[in-house]
Coordinates of N, CA, C and O in Angstrom, one line a residue:
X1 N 20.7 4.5 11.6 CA 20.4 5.8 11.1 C 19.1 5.7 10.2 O 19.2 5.0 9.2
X2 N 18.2 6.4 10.5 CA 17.0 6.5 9.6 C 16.9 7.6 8.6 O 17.4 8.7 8.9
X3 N 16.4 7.5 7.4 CA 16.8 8.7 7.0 C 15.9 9.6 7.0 O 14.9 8.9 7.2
X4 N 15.5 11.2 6.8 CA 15.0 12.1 7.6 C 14.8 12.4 8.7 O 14.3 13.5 9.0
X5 N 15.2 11.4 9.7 CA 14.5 11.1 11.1 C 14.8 13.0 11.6 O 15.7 13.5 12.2
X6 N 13.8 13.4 11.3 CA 13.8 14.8 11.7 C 13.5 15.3 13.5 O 13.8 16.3 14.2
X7 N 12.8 13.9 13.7 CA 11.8 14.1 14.8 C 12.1 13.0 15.6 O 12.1 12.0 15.0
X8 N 12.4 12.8 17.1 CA 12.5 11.4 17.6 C 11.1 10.6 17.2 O 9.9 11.1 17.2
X9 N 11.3 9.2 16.7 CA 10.1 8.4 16.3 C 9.7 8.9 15.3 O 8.5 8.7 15.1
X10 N 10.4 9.5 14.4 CA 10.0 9.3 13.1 C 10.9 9.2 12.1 O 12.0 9.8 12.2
X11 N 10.6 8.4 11.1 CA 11.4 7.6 10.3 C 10.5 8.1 8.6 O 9.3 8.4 8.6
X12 N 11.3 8.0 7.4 CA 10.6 8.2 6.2 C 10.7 6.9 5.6 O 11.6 6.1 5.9
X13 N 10.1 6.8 5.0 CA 9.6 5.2 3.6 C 10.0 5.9 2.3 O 9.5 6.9 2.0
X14 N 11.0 5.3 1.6 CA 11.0 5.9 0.6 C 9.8 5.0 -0.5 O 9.4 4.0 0.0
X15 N 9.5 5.3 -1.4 CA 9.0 4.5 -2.5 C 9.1 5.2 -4.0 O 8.6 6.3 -4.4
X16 N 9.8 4.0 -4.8 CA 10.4 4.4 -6.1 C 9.8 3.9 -6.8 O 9.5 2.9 -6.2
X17 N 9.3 3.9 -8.1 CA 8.5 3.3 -9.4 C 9.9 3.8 -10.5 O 10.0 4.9 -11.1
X18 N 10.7 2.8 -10.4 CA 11.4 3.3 -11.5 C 11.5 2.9 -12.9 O 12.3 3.1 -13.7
X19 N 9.6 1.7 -13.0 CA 9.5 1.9 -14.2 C 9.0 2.8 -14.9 O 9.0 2.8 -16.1
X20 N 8.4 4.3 -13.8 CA 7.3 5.2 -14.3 C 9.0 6.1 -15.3 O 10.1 6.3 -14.8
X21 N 8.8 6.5 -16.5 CA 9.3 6.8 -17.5 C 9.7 8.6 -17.2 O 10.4 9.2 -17.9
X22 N 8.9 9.2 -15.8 CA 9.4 10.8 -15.4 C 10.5 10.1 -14.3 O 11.4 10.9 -14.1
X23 N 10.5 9.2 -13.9 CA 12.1 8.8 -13.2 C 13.7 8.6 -14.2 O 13.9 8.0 -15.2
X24 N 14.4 9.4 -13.4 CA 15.7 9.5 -13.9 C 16.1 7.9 -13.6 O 15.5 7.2 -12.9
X25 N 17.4 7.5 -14.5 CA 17.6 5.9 -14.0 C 18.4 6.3 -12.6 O 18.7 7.5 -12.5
X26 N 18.6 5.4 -11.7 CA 19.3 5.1 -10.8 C 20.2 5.0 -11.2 O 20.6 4.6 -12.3
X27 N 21.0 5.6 -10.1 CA 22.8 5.1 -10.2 C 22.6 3.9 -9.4 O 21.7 3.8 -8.6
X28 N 23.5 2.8 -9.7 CA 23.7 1.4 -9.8 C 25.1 1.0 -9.1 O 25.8 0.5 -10.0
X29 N 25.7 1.2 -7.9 CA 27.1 0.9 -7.9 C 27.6 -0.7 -7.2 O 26.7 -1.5 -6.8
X30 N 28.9 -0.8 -7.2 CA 28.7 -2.0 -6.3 C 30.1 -1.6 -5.7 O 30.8 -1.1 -6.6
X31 N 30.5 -1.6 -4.7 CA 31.9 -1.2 -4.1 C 32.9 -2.9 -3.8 O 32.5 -3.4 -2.7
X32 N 33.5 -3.4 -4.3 CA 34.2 -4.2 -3.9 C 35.3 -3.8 -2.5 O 36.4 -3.1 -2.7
X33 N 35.0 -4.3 -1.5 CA 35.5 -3.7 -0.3 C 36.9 -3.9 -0.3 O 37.6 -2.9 -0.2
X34 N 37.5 -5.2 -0.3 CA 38.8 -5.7 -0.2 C 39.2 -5.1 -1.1 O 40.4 -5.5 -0.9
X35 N 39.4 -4.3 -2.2 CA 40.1 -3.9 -3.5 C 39.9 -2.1 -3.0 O 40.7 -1.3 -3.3
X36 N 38.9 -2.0 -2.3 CA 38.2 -0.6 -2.2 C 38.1 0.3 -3.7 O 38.8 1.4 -4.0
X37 N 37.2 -0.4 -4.7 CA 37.1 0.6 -5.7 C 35.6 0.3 -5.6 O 35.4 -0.7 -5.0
X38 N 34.8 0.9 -6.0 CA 33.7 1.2 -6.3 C 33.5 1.7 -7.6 O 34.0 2.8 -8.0
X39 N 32.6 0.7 -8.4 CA 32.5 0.1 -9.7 C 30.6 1.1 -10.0 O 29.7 0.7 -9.4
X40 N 30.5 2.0 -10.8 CA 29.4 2.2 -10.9 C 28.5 2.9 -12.3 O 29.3 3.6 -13.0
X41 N 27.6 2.9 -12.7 CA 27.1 3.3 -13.7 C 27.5 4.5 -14.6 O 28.7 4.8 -14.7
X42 N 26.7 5.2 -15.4 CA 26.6 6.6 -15.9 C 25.8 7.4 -15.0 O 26.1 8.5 -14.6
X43 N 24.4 6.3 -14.8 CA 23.8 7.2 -14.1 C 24.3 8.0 -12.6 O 24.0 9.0 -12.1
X44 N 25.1 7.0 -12.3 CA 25.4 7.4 -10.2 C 27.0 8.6 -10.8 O 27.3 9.6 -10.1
X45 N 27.6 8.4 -12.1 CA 28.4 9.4 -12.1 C 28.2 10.6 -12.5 O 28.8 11.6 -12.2
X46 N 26.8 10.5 -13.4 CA 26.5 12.1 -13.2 C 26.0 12.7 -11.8 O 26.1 13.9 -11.4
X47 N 25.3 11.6 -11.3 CA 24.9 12.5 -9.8 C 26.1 13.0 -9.2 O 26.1 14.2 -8.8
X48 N 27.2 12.2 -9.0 CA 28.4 12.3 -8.5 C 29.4 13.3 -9.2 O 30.5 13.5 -8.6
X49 N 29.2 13.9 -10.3 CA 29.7 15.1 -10.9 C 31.3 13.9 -11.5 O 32.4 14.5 -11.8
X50 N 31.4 12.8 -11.6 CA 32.4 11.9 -12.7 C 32.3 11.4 -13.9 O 31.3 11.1 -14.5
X51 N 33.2 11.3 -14.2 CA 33.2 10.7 -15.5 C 32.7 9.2 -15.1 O 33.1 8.5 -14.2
X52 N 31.6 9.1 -16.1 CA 31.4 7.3 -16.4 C 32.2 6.7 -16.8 O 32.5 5.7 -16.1
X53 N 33.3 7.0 -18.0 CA 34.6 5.6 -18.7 C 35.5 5.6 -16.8 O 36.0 4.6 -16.2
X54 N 35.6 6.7 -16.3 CA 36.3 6.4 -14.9 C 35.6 5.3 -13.8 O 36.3 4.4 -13.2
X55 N 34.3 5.5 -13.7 CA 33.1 5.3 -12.5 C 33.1 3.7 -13.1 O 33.3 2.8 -12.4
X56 N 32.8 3.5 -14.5 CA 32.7 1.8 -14.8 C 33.7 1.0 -14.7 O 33.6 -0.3 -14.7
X57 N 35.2 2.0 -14.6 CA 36.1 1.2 -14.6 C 36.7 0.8 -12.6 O 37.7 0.2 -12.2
X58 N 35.6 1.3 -12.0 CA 35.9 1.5 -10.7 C 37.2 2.3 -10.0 O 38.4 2.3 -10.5
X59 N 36.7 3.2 -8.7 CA 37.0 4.6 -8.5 C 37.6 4.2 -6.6 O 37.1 3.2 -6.2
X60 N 38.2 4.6 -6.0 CA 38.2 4.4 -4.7 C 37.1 5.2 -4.1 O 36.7 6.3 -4.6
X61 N 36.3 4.6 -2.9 CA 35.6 5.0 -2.1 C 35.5 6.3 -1.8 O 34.5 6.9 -1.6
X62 N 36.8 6.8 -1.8 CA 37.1 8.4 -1.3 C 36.7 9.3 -2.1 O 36.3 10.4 -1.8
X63 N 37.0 8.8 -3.5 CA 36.1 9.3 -4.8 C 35.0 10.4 -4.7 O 35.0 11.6 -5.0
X64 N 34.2 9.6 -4.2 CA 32.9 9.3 -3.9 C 32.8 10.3 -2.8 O 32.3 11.4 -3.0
X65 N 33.1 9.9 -1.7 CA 33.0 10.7 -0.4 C 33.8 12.1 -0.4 O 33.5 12.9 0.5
X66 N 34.6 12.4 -1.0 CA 35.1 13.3 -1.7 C 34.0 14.8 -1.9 O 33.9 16.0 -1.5
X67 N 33.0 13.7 -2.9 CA 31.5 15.0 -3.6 C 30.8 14.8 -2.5 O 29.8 15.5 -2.6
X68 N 30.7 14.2 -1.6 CA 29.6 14.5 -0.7 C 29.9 15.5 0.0 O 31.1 15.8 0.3
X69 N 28.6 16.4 0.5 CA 28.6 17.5 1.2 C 29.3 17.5 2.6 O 29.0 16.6 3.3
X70 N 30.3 18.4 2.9 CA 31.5 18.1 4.5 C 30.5 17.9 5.4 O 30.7 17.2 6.4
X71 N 29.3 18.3 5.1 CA 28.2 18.5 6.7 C 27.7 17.0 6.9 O 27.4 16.4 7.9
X72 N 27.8 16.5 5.5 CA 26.5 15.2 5.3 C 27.4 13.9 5.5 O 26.8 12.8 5.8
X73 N 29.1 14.0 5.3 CA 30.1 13.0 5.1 C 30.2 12.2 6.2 O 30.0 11.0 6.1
X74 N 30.5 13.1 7.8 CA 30.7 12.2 8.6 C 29.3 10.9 9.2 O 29.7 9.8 9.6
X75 N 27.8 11.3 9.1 CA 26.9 10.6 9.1 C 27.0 9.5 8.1 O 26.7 8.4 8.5
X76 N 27.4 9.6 6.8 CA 27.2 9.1 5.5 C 28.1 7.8 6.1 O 27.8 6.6 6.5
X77 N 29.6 8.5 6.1 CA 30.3 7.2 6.6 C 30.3 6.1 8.2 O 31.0 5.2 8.5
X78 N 29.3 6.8 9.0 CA 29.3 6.2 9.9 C 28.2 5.2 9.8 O 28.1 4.2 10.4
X79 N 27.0 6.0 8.8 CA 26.0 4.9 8.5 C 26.4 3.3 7.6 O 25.9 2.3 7.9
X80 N 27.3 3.5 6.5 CA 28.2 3.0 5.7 C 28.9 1.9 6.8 O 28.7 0.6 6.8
X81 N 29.5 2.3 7.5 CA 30.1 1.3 8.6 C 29.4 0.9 9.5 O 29.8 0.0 10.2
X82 N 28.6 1.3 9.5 CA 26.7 0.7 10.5 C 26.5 -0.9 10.2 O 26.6 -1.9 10.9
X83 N 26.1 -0.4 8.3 CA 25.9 -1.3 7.2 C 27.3 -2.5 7.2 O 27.0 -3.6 7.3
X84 N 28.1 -2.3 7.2 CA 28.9 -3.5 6.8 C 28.8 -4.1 8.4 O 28.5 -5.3 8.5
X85 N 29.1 -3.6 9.6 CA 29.2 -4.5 10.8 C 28.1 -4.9 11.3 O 28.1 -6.0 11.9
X86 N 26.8 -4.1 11.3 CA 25.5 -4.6 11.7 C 24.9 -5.4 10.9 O 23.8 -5.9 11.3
X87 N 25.5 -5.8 9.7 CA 25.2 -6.6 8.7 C 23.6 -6.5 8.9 O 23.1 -7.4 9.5
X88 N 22.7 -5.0 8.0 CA 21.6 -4.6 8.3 C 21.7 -3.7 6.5 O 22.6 -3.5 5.8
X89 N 20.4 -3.4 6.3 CA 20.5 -2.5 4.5 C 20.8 -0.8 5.1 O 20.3 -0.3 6.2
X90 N 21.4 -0.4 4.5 CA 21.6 1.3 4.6 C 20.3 2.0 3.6 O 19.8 1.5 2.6
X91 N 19.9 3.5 4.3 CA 19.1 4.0 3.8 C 19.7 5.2 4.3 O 20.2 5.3 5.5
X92 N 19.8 6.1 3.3 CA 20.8 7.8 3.4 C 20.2 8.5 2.8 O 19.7 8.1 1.7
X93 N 19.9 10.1 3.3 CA 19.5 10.8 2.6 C 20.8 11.9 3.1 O 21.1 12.4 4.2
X94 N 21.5 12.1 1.4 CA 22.3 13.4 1.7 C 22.9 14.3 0.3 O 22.7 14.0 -0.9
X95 N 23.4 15.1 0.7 CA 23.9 16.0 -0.5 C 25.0 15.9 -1.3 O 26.1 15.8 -0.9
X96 N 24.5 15.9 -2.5 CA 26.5 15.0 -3.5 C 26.5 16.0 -4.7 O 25.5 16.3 -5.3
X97 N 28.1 16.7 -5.0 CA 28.1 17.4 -6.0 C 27.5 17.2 -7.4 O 28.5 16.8 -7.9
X98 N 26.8 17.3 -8.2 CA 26.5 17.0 -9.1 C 27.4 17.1 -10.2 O 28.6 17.4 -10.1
X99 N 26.6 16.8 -11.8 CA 28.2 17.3 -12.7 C 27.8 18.9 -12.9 O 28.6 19.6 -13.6
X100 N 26.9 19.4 -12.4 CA 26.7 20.9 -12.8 C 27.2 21.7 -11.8 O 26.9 22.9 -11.5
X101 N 28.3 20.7 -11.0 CA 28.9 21.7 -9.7 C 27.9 22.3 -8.5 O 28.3 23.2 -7.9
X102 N 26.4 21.8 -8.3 CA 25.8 22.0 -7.7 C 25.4 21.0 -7.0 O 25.1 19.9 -7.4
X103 N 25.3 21.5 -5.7 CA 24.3 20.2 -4.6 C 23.2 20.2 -4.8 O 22.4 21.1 -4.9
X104 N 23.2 18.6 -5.2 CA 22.0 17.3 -5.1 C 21.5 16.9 -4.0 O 22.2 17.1 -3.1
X105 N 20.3 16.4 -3.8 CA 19.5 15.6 -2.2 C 19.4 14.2 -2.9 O 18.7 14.1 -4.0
X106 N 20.0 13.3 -2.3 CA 20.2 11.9 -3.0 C 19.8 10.9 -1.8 O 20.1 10.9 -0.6
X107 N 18.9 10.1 -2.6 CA 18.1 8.6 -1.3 C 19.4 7.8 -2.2 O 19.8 8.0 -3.4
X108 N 19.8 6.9 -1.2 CA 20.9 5.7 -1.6 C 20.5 4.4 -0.3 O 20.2 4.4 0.8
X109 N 20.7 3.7 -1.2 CA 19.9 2.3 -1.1 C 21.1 1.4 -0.6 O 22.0 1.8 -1.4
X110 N 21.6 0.5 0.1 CA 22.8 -0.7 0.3 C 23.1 -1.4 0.7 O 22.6 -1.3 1.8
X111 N 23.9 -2.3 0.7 CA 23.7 -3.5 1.4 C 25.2 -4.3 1.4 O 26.1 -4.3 0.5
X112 N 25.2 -4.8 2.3 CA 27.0 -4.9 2.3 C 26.5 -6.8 2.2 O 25.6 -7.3 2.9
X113 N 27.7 -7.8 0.9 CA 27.2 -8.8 1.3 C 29.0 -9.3 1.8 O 30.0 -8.6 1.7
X114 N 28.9 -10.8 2.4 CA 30.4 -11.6 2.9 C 30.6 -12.5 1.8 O 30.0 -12.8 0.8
X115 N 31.5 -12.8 2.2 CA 31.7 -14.2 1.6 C 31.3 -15.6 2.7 O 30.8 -15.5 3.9
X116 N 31.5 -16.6 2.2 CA 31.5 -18.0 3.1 C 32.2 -17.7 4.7 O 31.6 -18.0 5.7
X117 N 33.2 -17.2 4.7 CA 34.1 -17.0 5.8 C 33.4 -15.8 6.8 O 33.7 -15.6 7.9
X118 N 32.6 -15.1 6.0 CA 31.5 -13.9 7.0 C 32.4 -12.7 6.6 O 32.1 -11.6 6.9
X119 N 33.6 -12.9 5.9 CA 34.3 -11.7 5.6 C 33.2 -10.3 4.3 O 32.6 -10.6 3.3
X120 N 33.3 -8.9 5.1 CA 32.6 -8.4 3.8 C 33.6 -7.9 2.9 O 34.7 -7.3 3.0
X121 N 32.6 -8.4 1.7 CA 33.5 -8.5 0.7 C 32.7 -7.4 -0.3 O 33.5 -6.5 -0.6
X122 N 31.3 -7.4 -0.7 CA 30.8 -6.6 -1.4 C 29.6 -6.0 -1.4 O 28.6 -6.7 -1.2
X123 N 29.6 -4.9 -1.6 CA 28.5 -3.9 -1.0 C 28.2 -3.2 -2.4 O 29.1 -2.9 -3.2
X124 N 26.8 -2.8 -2.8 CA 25.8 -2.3 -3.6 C 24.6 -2.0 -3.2 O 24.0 -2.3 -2.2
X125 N 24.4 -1.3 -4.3 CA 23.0 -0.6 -4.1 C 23.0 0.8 -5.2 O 23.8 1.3 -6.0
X126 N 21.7 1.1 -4.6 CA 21.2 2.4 -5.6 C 21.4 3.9 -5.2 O 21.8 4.3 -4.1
X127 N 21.0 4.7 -6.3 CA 21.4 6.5 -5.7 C 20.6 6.9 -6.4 O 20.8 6.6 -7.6
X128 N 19.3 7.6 -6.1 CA 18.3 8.1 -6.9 C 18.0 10.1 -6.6 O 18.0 10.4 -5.4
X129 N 17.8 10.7 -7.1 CA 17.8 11.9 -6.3 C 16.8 12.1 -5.5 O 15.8 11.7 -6.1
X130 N 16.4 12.8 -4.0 CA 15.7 12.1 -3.3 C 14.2 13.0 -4.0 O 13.2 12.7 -3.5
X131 N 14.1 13.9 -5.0 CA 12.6 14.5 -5.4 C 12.2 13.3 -6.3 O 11.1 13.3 -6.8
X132 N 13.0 12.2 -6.6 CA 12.2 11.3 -7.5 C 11.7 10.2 -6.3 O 11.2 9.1 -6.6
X133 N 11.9 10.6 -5.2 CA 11.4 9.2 -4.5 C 10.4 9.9 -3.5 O 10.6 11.0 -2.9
X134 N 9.5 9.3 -3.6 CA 8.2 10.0 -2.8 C 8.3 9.6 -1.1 O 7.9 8.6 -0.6
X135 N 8.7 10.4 -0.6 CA 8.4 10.0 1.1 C 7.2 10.6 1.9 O 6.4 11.5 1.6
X136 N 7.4 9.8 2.9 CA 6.0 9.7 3.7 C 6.2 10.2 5.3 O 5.4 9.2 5.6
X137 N 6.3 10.5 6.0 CA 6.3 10.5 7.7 C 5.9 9.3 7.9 O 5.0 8.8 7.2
X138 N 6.8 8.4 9.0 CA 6.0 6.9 10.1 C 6.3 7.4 10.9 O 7.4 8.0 11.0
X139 N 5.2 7.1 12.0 CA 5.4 7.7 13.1 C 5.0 6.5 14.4 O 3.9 6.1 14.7
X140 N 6.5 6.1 15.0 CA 6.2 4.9 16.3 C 5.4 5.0 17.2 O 5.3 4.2 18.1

């Protein structure tokens, strides 16, 4: 899944400077798969309209998929399962309740890793809202 792929053969690039100081921080999460909680920042719980003392102390997956928009969920999680079996990075663009009870446009970054045994075990990455990340049209 590419994200914006609005058009056959075309694909967006995101690019983030998240040292430039008008960027909000990133949400930061890491999902422990076998446990299924997903452990994450302040920053990824305010996107996600949660409490941080909840989000740091890790949250179930459903949590999460819960605030995502019904239209955006079934892509989100099939990309999500793309990522852990294609053992390939996820790149998503979709809509997540915020804490102001309103839909967000959120780029999310991830990567599922294994253990020795090839089992996946843990998956991270970032959530930035997608007007802080500047995209571009590529065209194949």
């Amino acid at each position: 899944m590419k994200p914006g792929a609005d058009k056959p053969g075309t694909e967006r690039i995101f690019a983030v400077d998240l040292s430039d100081p008008e960027t909000e921080d990133a949400g930061i999460f890491t999902w422990d798969v076998t446990k299924d909680l997903v452990y994450a920042d302040a920053a990824l719980a305010e996107l996600f309209g949660l409490a941080a003392e909840e989000t740091m102390r890790g949250l179930p997956l459903q949590s999460y998929l819960d605030r995502v928009h019904p239209e955006d969920r079934p892509k989100l999680a099939k990309a999500i399962t793309e990522t852990i079996v294609g053992e390939r990075p996820q790149q998503s663009v979709y809509r997540v309740t915020a804490a102001n009870n309103h839909y967000v446009r959120v780029a999310a970054f991830g990567r599922c890793f294994r253990d020795r045994d090839g089992t996946p075990v843990l998956y991270s990455g970032i959530v930035i809202l997608e007007s802080e990340a500047s995209t571009a049209p590529v065209h194949h």
